[in-house]
Coordinates of C-alpha atoms in Angstrom, one line a residue:
X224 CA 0.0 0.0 0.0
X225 CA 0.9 3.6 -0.7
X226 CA 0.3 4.4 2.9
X227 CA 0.9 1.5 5.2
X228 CA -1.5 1.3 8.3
X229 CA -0.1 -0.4 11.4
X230 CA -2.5 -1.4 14.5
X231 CA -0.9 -1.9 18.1
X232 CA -1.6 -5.0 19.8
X233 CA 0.8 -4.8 23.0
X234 CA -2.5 -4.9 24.8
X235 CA -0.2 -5.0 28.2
X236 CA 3.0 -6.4 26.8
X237 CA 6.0 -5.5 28.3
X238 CA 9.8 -6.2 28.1
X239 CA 12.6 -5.8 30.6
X240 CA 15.9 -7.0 30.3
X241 CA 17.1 -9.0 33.2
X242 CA 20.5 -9.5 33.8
X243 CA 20.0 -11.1 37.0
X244 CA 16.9 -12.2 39.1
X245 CA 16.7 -14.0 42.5
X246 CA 13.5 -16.0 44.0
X247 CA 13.0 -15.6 47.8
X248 CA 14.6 -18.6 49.9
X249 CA 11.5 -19.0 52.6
X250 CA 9.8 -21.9 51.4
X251 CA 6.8 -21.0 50.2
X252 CA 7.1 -17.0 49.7
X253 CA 6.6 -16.0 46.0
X254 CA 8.8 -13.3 46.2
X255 CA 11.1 -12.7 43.1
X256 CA 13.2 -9.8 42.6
X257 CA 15.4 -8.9 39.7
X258 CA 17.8 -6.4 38.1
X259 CA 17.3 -4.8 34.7
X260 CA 18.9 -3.2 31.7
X261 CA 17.9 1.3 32.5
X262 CA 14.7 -0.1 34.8
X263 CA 16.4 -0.4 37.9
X264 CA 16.2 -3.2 40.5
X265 CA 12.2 -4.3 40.7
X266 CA 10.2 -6.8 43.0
X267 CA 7.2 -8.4 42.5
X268 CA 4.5 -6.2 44.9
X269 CA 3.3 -7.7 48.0
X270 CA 5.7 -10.5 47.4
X271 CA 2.5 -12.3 44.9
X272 CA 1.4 -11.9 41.3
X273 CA 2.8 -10.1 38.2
X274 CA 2.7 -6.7 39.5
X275 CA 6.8 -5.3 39.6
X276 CA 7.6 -1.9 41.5
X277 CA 11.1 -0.8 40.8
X278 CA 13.0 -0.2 44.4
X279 CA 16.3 0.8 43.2
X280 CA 17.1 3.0 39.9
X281 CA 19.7 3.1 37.7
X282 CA 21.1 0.0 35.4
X283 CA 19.9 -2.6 37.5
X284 CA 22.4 -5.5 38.3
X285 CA 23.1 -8.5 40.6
X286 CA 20.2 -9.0 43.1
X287 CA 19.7 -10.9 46.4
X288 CA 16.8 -12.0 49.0
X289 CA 18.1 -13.1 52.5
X290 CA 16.5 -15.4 55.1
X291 CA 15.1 -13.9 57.9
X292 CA 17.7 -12.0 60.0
X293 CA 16.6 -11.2 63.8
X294 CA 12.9 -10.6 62.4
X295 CA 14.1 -9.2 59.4
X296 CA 14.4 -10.0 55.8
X297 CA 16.8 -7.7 53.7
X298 CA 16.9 -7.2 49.9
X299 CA 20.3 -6.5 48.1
X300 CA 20.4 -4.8 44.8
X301 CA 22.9 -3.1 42.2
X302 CA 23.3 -0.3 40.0
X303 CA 25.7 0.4 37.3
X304 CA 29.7 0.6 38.1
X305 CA 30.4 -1.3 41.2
X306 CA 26.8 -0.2 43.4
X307 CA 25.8 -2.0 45.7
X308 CA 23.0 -1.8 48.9
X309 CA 21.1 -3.5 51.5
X310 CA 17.7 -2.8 52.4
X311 CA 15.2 -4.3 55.0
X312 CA 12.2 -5.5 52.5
X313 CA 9.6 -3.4 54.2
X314 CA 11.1 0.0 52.8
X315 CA 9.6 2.3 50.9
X316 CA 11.0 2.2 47.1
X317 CA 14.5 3.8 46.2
X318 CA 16.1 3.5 49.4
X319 CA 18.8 1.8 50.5
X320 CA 22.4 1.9 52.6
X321 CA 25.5 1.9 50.2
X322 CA 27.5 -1.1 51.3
X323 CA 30.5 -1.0 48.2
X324 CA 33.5 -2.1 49.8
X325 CA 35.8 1.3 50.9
X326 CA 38.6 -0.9 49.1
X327 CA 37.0 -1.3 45.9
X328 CA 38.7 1.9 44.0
X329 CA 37.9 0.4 40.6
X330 CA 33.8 0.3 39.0
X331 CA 34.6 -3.5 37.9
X332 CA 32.0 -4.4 35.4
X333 CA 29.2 -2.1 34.1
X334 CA 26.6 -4.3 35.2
X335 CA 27.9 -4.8 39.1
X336 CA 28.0 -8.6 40.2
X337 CA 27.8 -9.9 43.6
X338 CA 26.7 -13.2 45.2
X339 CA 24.6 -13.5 47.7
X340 CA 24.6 -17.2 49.6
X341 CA 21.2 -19.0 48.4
X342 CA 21.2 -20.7 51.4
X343 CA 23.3 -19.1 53.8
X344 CA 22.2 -15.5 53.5
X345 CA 24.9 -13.6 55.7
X346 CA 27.5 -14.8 53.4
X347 CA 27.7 -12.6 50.6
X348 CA 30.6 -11.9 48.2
X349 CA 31.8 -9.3 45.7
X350 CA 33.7 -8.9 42.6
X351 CA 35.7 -6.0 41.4
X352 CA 37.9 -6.5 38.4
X353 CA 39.8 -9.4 39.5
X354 CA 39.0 -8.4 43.3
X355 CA 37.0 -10.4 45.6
X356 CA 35.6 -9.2 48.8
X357 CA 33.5 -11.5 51.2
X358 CA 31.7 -10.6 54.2
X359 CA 30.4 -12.8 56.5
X360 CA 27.5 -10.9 58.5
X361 CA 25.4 -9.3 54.9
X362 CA 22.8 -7.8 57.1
X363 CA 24.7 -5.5 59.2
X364 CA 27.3 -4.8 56.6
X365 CA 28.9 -1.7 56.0
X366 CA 31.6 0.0 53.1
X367 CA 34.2 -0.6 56.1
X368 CA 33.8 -4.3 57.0
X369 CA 34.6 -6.7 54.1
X370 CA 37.8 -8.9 53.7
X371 CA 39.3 -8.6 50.2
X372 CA 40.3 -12.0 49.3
X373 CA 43.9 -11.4 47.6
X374 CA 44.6 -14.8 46.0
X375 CA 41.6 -14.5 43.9
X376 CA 43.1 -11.5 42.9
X377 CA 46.3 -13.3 42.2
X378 CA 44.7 -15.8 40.4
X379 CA 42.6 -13.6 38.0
X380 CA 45.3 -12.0 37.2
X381 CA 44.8 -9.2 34.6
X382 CA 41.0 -10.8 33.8
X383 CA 37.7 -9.7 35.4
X384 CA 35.4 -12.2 37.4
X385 CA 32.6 -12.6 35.2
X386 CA 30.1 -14.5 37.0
X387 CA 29.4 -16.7 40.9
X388 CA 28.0 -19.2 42.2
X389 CA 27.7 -21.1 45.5
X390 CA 27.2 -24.9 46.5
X391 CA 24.0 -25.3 47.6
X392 CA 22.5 -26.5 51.4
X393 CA 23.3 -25.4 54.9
X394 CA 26.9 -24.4 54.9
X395 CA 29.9 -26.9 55.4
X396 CA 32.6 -26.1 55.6
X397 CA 34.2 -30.0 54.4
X398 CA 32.2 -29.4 50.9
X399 CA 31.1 -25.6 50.2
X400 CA 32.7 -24.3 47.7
X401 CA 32.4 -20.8 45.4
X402 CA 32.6 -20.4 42.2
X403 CA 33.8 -18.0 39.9
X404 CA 34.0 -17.9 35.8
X405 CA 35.8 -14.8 34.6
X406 CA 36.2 -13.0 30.9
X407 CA 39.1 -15.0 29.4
X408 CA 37.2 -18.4 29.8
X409 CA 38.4 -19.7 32.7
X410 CA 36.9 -21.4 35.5
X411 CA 38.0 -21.0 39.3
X412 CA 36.9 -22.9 42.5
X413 CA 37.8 -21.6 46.1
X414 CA 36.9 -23.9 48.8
X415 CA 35.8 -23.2 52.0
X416 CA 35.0 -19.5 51.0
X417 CA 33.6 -18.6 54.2
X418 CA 36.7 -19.4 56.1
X419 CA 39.4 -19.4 53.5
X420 CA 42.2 -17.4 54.6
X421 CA 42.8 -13.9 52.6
X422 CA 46.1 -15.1 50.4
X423 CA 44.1 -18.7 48.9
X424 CA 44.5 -19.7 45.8
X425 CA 41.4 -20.9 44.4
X426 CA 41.7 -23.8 42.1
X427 CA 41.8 -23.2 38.2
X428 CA 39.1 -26.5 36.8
X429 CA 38.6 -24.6 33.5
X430 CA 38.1 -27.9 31.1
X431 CA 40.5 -28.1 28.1
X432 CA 37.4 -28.0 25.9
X433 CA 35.7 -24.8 27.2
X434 CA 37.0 -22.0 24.5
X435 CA 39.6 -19.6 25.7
X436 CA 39.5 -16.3 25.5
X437 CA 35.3 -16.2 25.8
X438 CA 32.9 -14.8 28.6
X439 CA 31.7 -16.8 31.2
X440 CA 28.3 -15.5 31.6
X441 CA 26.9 -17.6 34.1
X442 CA 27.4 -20.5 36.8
X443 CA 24.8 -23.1 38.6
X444 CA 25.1 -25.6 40.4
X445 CA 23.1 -28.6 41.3
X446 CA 21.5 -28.1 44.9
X447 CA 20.9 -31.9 45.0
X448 CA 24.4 -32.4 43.8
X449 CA 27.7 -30.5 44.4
X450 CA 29.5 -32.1 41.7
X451 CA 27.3 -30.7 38.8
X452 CA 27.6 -27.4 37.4
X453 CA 26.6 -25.8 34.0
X454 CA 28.5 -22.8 32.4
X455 CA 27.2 -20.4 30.3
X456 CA 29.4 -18.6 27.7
X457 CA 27.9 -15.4 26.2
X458 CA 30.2 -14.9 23.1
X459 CA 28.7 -15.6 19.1
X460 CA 29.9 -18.6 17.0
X461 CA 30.9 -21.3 19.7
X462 CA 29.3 -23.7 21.9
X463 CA 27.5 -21.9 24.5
X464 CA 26.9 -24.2 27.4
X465 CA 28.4 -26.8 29.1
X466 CA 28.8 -29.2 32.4
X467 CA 30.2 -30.9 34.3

């Protein structure tokens, strides 16, 4: 047609990008919670349905829903270039308490990544470039009280830590083990993270078939099963996922 006549049919449609979401670990509470691409960090309302409010602004980033603390549940979200914050569940939208590490002089990736414990929610940790900070009490932490964890460093070398992930259960400290895939393709496993001493060297298990050089994008692991995990790899034109 000369004149070409479009009709809109979102009817309701909408899209977010999510570069990270979280689901609440009380059994039985529907809470999800997620970080977007310009939309912020948004939570399902009321903890039910498919109604999202946006609690933090900004590029939203790595997200995280603790267990009950002392009566209280916290929420921990992101924004672009390294920020990072806690905030009890029942505040009102866009507020939250900064909690960046003080030692963290560098943004680290645009999109912030952190991991927050599944299962043991005062363990949280925090990548900076090839930095890793942990803290071991989340709910009461500040800029000031975090443990940079230098043989991560020293085993990144000049990469960044690209993704995290944590075995899954209550915390033991004869199994538990973290995770870490970084932006040269390589895969690193430090033991015991909770406890490790600062200057540990996590263990390199990148598999001679995952493709150097590429993006590790992503990590799970099996909470019925320590021993399996699956990679994600985010670059075009190779194999994308694998496991182990």
């Amino acid at each position: 047609a000369g004149t070409v006549a479009w009709t809109q049919i979102n009817n309701g449609y909408n899209t977010f990008q999510y570069y990270h979401i979280t689901v609440d670990p009380r059994n039985g509470n529907p809470k999800v919670m997620g970080g977007a691409q310009d939309n912020g960090t948004t939570r399902n309302a009321g903890g039910a349905g498919t109604s999202f409010e946006q609690i933090l602004p900004g590029d939203g980033g790595s997200v995280g829903l603790s267990n009950e603390i002392s009566g209280v549940t916290h929420e921990y979200g992101s924004a672009q270039n390294g920020n990072i914050y806690r905030r009890p569940s029942t505040f009102a939208p866009n507020m939250g308490f900064g909690i960046r590490p003080a030692a963290a002089v560098n943004n680290g990736l645009f999109i912030t990544l952190f991991k927050l414990d599944n299962d043991n929610t005062e363990l949280i940790y925090y990548a900076n470039e090839n930095n890793l900070f942990r803290n071991t009490s989340a709910s009461s932490a500040t800029s000031g009280n975090w443990t940079q964890l230098t043989g991560v460093g020293t085993a990144v070398g000049g990469a960044f830590i690209s993704s995290m992930a944590t075995t899954r259960g209550t915390y033991n400290a004869g199994t538990a083990s973290l995770f870490m895939g970084t932006d040269d393709g390589r895969i690193l496993r430090l033991d015991d993270p909770q406890n490790a001493a600062a200057g540990t060297t996590p263990v390199d298990i990148t598999g001679v078939n995952i493709p150097p050089g590429t993006f590790i994008s992503s990590i799970a692991v099996n909470p019925r099963n320590d021993d399996t995990v699956i990679i994600t790899i985010s670059n075009y034109d190779t194999d994308n996922i694998f496991w182990t």
